[in-house]
Short mmCIF file of C-alpha atoms (C1' of nucleotides) in Angstrom, two decimals:
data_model
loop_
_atom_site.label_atom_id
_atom_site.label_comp_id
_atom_site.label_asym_id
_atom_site.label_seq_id
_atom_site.Cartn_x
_atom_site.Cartn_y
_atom_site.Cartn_z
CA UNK F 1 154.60 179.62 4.42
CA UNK F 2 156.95 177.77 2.28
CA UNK F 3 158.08 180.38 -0.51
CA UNK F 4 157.10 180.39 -4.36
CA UNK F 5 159.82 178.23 -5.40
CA UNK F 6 158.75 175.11 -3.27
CA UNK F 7 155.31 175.84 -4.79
CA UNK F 8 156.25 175.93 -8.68
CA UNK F 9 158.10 172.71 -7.95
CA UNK F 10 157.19 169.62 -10.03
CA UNK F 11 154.92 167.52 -8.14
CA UNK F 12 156.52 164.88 -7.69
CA UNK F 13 159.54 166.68 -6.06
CA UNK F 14 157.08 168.19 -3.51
CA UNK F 15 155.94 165.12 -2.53
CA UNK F 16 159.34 163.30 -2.13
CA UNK F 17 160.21 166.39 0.18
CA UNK F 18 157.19 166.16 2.20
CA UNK F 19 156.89 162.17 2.16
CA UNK F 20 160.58 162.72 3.90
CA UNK F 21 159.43 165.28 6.13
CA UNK F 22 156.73 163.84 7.65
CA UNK F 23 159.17 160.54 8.16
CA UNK F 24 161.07 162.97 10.47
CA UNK F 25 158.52 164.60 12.39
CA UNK F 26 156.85 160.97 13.28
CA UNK F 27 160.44 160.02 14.21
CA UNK F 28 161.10 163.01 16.83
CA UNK F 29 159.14 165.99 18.12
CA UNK F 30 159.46 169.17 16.32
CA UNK F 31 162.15 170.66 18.30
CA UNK F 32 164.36 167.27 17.68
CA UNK F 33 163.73 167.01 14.41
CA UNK F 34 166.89 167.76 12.04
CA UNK F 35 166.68 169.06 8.72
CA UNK F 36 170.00 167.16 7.61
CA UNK F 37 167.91 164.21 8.08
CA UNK F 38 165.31 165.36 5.90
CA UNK F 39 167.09 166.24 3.04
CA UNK F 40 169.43 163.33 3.11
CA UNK F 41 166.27 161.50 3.15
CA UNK F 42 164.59 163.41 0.02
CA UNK F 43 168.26 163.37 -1.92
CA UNK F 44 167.99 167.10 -1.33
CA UNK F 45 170.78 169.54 -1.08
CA UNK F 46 170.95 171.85 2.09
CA UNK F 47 170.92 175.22 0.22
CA UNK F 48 167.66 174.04 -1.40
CA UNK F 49 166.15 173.61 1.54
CA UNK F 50 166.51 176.94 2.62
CA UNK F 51 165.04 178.11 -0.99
CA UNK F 52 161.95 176.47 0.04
CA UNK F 53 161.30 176.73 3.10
CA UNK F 54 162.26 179.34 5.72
CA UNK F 55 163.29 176.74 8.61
CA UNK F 56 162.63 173.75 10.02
CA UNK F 57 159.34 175.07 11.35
CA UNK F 58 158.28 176.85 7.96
CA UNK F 59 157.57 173.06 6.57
CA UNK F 60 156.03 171.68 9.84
CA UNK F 61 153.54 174.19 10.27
CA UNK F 62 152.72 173.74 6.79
CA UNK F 63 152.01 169.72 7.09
CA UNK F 64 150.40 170.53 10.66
CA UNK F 65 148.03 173.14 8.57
CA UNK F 66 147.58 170.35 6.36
CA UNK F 67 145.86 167.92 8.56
CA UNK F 68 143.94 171.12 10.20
CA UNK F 69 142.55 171.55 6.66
CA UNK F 70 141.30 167.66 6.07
CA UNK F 71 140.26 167.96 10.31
CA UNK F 72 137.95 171.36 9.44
CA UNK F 73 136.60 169.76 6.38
CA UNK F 74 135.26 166.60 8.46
CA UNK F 75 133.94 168.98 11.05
CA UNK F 76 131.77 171.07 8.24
CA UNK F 77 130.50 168.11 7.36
CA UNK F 78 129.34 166.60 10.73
CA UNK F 79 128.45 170.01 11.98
CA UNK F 80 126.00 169.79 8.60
CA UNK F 81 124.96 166.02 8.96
CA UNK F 82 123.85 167.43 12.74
CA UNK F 83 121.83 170.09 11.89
CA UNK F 84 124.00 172.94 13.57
CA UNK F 85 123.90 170.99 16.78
CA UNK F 86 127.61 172.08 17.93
CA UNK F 87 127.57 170.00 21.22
CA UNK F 88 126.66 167.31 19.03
CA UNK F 89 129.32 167.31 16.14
CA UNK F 90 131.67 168.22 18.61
CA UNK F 91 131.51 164.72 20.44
CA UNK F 92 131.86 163.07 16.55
CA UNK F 93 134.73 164.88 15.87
CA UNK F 94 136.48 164.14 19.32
CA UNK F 95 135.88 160.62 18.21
CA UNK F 96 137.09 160.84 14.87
CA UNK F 97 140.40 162.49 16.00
CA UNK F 98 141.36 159.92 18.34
CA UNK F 99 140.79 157.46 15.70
CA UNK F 100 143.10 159.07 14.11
CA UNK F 101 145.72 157.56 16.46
CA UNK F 102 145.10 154.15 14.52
CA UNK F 103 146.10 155.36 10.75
CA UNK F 104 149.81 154.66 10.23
CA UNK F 105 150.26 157.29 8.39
CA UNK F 106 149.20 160.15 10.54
CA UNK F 107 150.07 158.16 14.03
CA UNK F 108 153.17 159.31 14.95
CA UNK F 109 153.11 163.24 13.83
CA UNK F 110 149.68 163.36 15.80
CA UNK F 111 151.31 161.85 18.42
CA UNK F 112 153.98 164.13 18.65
CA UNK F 113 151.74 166.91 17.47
CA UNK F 114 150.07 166.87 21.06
CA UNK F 115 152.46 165.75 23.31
CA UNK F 116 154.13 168.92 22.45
CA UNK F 117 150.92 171.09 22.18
CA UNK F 118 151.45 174.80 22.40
CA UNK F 119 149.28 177.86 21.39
CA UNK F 120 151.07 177.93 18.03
CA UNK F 121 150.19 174.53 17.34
CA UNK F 122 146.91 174.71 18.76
CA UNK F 123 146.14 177.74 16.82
CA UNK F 124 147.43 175.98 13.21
CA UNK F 125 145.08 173.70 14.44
CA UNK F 126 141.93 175.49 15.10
CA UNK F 127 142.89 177.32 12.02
CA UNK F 128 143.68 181.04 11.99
CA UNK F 129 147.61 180.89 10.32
CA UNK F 130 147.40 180.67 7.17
CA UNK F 131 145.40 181.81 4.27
CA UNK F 132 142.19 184.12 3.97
CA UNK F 133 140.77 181.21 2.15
CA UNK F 134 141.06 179.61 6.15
CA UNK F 135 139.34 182.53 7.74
CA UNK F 136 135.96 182.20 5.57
CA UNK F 137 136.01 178.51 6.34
CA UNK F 138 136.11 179.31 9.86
CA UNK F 139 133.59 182.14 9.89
CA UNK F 140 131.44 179.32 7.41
CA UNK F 141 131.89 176.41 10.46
CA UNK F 142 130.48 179.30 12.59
CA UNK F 143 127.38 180.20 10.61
CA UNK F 144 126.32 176.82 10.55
CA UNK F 145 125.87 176.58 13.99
CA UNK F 146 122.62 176.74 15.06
CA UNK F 147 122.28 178.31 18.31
CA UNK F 148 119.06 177.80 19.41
CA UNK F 149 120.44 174.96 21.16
CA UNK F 150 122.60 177.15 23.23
CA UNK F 151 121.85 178.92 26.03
CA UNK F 152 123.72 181.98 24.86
CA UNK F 153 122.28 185.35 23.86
CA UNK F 154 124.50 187.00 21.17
CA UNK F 155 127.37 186.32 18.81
CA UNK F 156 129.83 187.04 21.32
CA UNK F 157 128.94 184.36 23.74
CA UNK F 158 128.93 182.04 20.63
CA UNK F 159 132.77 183.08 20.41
CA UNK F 160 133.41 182.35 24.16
CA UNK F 161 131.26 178.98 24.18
CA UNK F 162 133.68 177.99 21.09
CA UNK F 163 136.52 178.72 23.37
CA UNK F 164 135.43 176.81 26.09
CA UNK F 165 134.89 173.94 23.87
CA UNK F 166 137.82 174.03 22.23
CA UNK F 167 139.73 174.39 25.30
CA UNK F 168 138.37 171.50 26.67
CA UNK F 169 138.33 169.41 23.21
CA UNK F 170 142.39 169.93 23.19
CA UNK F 171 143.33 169.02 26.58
CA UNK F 172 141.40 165.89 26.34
CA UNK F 173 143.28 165.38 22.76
CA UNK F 174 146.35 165.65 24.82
CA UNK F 175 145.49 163.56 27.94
CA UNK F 176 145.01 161.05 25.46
CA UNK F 177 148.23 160.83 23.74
CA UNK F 178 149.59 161.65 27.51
CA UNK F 179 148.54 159.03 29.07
CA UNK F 180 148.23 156.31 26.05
CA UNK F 181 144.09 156.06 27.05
CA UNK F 182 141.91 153.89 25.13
CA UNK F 183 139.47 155.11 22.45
CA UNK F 184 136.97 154.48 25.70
CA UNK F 185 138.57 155.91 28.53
CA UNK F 186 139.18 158.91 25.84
CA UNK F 187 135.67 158.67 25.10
CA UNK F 188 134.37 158.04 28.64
CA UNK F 189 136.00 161.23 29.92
CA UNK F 190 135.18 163.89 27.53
CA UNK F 191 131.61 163.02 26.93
CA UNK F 192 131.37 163.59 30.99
CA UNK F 193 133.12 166.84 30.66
CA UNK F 194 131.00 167.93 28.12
CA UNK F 195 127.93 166.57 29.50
CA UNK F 196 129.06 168.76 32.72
CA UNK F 197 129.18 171.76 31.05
CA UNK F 198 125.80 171.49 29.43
CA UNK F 199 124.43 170.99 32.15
CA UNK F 200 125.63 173.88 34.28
CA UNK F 201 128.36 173.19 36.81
CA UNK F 202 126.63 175.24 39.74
CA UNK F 203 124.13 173.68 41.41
CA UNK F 204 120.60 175.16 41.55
CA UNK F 205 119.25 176.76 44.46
CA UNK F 206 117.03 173.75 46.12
CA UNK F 207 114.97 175.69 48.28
CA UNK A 1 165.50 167.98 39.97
CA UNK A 2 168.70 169.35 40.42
CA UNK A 3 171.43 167.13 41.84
CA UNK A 4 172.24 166.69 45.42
CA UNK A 5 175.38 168.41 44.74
CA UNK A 6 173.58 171.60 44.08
CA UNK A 7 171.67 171.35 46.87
CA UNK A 8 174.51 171.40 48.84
CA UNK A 9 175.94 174.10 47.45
CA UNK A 10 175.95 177.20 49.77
CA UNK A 11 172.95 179.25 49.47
CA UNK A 12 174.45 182.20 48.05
CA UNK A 13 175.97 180.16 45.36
CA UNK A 14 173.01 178.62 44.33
CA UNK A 15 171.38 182.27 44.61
CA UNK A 16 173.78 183.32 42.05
CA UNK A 17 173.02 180.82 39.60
CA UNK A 18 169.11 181.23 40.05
CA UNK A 19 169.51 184.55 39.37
CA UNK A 20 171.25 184.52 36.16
CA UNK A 21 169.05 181.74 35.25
CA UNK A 22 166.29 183.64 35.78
CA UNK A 23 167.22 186.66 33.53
CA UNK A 24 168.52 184.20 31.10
CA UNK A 25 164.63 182.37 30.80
CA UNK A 26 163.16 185.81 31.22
CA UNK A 27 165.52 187.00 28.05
CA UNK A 28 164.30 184.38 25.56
CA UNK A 29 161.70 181.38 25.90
CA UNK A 30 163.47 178.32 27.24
CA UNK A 31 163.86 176.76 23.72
CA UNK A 32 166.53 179.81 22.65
CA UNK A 33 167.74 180.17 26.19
CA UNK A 34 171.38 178.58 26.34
CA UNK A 35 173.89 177.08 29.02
CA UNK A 36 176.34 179.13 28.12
CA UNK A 37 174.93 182.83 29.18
CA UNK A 38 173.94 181.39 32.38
CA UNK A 39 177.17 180.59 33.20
CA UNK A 40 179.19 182.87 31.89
CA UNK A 41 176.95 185.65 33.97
CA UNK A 42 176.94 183.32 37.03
CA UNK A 43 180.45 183.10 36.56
CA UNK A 44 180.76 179.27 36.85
CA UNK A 45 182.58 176.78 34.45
CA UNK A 46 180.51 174.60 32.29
CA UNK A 47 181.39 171.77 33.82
CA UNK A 48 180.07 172.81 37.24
CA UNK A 49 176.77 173.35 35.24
CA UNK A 50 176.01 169.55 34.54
CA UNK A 51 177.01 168.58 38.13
CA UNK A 52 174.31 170.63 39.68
CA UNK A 53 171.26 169.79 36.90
CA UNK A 54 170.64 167.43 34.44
CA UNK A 55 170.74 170.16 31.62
CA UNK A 56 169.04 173.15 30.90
CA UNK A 57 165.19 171.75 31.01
CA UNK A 58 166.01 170.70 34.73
CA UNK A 59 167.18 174.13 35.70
CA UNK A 60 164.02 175.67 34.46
CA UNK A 61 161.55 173.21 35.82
CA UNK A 62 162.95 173.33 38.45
CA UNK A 63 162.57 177.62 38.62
CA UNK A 64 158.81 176.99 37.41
CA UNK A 65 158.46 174.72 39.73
CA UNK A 66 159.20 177.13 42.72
CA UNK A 67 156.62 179.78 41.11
CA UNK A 68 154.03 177.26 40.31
CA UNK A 69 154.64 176.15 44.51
CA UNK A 70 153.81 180.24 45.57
CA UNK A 71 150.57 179.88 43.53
CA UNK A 72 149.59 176.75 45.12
CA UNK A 73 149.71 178.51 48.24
CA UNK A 74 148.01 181.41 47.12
CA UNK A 75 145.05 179.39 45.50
CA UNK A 76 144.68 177.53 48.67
CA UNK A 77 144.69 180.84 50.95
CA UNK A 78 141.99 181.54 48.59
CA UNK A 79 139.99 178.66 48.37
CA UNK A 80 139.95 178.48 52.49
CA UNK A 81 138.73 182.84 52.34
CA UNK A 82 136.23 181.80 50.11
CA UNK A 83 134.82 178.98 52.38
CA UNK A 84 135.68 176.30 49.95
CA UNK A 85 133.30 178.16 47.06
CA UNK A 86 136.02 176.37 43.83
CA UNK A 87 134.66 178.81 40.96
CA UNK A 88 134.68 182.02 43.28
CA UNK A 89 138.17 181.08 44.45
CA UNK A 90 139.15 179.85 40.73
CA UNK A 91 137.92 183.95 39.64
CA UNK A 92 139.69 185.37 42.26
CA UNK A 93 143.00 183.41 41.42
CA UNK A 94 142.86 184.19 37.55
CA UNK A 95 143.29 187.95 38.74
CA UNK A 96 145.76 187.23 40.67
CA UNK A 97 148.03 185.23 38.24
CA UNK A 98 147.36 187.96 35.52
CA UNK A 99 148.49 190.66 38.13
CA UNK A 100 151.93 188.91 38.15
CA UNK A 101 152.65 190.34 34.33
CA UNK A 102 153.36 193.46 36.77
CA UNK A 103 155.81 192.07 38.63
CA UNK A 104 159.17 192.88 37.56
CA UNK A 105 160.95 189.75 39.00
CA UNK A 106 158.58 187.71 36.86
CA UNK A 107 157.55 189.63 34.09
CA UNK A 108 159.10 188.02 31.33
CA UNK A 109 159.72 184.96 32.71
CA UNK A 110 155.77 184.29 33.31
CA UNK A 111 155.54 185.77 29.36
CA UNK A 112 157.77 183.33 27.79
CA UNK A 113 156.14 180.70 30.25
CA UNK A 114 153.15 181.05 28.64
CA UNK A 115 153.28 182.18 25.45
CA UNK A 116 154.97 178.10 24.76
CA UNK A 117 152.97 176.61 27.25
CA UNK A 118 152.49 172.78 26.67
CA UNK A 119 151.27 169.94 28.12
CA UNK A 120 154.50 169.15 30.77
CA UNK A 121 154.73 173.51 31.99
CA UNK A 122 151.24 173.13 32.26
CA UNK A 123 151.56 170.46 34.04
CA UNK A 124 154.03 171.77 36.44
CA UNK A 125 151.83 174.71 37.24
CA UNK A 126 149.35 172.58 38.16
CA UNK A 127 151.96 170.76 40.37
CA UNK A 128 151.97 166.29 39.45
CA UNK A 129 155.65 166.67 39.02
CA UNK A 130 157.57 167.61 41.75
CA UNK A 131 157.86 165.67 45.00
CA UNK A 132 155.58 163.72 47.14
CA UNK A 133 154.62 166.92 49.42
CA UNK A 134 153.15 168.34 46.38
CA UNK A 135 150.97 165.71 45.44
CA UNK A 136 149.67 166.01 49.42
CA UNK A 137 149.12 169.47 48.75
CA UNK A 138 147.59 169.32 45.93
CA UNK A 139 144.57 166.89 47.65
CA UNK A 140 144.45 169.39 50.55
CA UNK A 141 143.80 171.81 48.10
CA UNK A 142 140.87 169.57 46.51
CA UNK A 143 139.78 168.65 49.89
CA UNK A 144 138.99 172.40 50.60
CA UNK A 145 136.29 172.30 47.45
CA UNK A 146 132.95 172.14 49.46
CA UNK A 147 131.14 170.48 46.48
CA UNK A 148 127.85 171.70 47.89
CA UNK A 149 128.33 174.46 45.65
CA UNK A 150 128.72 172.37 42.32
CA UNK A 151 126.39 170.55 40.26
CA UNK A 152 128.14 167.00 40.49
CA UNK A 153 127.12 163.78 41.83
CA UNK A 154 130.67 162.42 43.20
CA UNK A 155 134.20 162.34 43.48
CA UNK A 156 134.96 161.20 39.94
CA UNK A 157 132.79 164.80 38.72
CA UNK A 158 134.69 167.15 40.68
CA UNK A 159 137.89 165.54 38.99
CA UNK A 160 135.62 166.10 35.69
CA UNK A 161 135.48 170.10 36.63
CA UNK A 162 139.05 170.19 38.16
CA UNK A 163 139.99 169.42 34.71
CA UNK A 164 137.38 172.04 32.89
CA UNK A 165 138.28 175.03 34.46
CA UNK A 166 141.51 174.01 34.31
CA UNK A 167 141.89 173.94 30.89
CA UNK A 168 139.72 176.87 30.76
CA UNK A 169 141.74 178.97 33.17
CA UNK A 170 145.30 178.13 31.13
CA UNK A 171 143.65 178.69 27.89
CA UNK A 172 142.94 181.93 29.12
CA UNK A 173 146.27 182.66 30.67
CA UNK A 174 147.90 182.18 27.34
CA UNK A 175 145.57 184.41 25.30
CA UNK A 176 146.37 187.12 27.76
CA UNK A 177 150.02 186.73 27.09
CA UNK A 178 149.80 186.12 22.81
CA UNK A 179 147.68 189.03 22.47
CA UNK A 180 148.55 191.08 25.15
CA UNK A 181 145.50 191.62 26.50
CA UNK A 182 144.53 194.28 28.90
CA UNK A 183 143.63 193.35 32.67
CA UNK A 184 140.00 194.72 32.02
CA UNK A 185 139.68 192.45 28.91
CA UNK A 186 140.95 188.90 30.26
CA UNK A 187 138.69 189.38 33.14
CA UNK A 188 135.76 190.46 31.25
CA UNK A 189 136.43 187.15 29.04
CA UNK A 190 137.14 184.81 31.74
CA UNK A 191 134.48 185.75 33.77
CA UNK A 192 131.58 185.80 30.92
CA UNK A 193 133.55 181.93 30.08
CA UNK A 194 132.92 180.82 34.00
CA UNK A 195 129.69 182.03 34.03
CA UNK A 196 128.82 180.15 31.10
CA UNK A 197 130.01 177.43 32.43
CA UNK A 198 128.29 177.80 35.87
CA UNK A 199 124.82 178.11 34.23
CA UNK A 200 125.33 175.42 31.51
CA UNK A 201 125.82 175.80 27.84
CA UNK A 202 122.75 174.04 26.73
CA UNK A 203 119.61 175.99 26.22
CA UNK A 204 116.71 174.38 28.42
CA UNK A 205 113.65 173.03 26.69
CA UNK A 206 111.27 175.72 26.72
CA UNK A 207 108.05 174.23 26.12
"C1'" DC N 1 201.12 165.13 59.23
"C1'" DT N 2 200.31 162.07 55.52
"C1'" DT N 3 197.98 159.05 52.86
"C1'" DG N 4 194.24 157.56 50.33
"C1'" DA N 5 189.39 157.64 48.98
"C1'" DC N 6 185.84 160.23 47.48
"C1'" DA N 7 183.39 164.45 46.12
"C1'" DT N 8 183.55 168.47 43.49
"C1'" DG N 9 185.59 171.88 40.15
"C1'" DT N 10 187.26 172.88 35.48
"C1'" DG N 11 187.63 173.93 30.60
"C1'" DA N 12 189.19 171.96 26.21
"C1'" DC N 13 187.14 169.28 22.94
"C1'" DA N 14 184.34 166.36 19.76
"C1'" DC N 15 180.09 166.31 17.89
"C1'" DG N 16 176.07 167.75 15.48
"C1'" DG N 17 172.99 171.14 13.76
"C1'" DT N 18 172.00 175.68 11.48
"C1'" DG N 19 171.85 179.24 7.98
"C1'" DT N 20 174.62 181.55 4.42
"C1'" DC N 21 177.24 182.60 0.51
"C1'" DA N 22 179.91 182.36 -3.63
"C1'" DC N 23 179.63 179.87 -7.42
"C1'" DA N 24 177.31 176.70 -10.91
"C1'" DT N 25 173.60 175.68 -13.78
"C1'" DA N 26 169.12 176.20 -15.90
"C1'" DT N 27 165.42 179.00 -18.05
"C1'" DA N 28 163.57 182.73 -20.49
"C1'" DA N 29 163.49 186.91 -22.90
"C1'" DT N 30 165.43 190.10 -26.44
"C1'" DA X 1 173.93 184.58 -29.06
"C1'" DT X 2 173.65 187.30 -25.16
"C1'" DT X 3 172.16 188.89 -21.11
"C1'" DA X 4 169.18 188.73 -17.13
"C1'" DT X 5 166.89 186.26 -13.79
"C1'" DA X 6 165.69 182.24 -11.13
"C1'" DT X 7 167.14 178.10 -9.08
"C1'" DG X 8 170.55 174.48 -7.49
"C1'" DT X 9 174.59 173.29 -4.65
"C1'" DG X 10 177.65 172.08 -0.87
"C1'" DA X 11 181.55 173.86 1.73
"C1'" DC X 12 181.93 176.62 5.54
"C1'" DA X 13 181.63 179.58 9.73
"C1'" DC X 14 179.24 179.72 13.69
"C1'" DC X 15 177.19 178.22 17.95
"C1'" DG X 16 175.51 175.27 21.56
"C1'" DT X 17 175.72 170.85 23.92
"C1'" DG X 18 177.43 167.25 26.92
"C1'" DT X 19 181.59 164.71 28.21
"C1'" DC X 20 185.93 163.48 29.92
"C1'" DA X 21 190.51 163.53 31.71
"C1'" DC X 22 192.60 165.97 34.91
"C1'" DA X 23 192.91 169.32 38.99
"C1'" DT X 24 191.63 170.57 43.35
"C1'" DG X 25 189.32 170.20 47.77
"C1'" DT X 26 187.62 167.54 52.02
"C1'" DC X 27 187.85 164.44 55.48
"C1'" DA X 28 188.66 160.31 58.08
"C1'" DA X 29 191.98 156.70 59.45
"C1'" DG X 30 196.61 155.37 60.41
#
DNA sequence: CTTGACATGTGACACGGTGTCACATATAAT
DNA sequence: ATTATATGTGACACCGTGTCACATGTCAAG
């Protein structure tokens, strides 16, 4: 979490700092990134910096948590627009992330975002990091699911179905910056994953 | 890879520097791992260093590799006990990767492995990086899947569920490792996720 | 042998990045 | 006006990397 002092910061000043950040984390993954490029960008001296922000990954994790934010609004919403259907809103929101890929702005830092996905990322992501504010959004996506679409029987196969989706959900995210795939072949191959697991992937007994 | 010079080396020689490697990745994840306390406890001069491997991410890819080669083996010893049966053979081998965390030689190495596992380790475990041989193995491996088993309708499915419990599997390597779950616990989780799976997340039409 | 060509060994060094600290400056409170 | 407290600043010590000029070894041909 950046500390108090980057908070009570005119607003303008945050932004320069963050417009100047972001510049560096499209430029080079995380672990590349330099901070001495940062601040020379934002006119910044180094001891500031370090008033803000803890390190280098203090301020990333707190654009990645950012875009989670704006990403678990839009999910809310389409989770709401289809009725609780999770299988459903799901699919829309795989869609609406890789479209991501196409605004200039966020390009690049996705890009890098999931070439270089790890459980800490992922988890910013998904959302559990920061704030409590976070957690009741979460536990809110959950209670709008409606689960009489699922063939689950309690709460806590709810949880696991969410990780199985969500598994699946980022490793097609990452095949897709991977291996540079179209919106389609993006789109092709998750909606035949998911498809699979609705489905069942045993075969019934044909007797 | 490492260079042909290192390959050359005598095999106690390169022993030595495996070693030290080895404690060195097992000390700190490969990020905070440095050059310089693997050589100075293999006792070599830098310069020796960069004419056996590239740098330090070829050194431990190239250790991961050799790990991620024994489980290959192991899954397909598995797969061929378990006459072909993928998801049996998939349940067996999650027990047995999560048994390693009680290995001393790879303890910590396996920890650190996981706990910043990303798209290329991942990758590597799975085996598409290394060497031609591998990439036969690996389709021996998938040739052993009697599909009879699964719910799929060709060739281009079974790639569909390689890649499911795939990410499944990882995803639930790495939550053993972040939260330090018991061996009692992952199973209970990854088994309850595969048999989700199996029988299909979508509740069927009762009418 | 000895010479030369080529492979390998070696460690000092330049470079670049990090985080800190002593000092400077601003802000607020009495 | 004075003191306390927060914030700004950049020089600096530290550490790790990768390279390069030079040293040493190996081996085959004369």
């Amino acid at each position: 979490m950046p500390k108090q002092t980057f908070l009570s910061l005119p607003e303008d000043k945050q932004n320069t700092l963050i417009q100047s950040a972001k510049k560096e984390f499209s430029r080079v993954p995380l672990h590349e990134a330099s901070i001495a490029n940062i601040i020379k960008d934002a006119g910044i001296p180094r001891g500031s910096f370090y008033q803000y922000f803890e390190d280098k990954e203090d301020l990333y994790y707190y654009l990645l948590n950012q875009v989670a934010q704006e990403n678990n609004k839009k999910l809310n919403s389409i989770l709401q627009e289809k009725k609780g259907n999770l299988m459903d809103a799901l699919a829309d929101q795989f869609r609406y992330m890789i479209s991501l890929r196409h605004d200039e702005e966020h390009k690049d830092f996705l890009r890098y975002a999931f070439l270089n996905m790890n459980h800490r990322k992922e988890n910013t992501m998904a959302n559990n990091i920061y704030k409590e504010s976070l957690k009741n959004e979460r536990s809110q996506t959950l209670e709008m699911v409606d689960t009489s679409y699922l063939n689950i029987e309690d709460k806590q196969e709810l949880s696991h179905v969410i990780r199985i989706v969500g598994a699946i959900t980022f490793h097609n995210l990452v095949q897709v910056f991977v291996h540079d795939l179209t919106d389609e072949e993006a789109i092709f191959n998750y909606d035949a994953q998911i498809s699979l697991i609705k489905k069942g992937l045993q075969r019934k007994e044909v007797d």
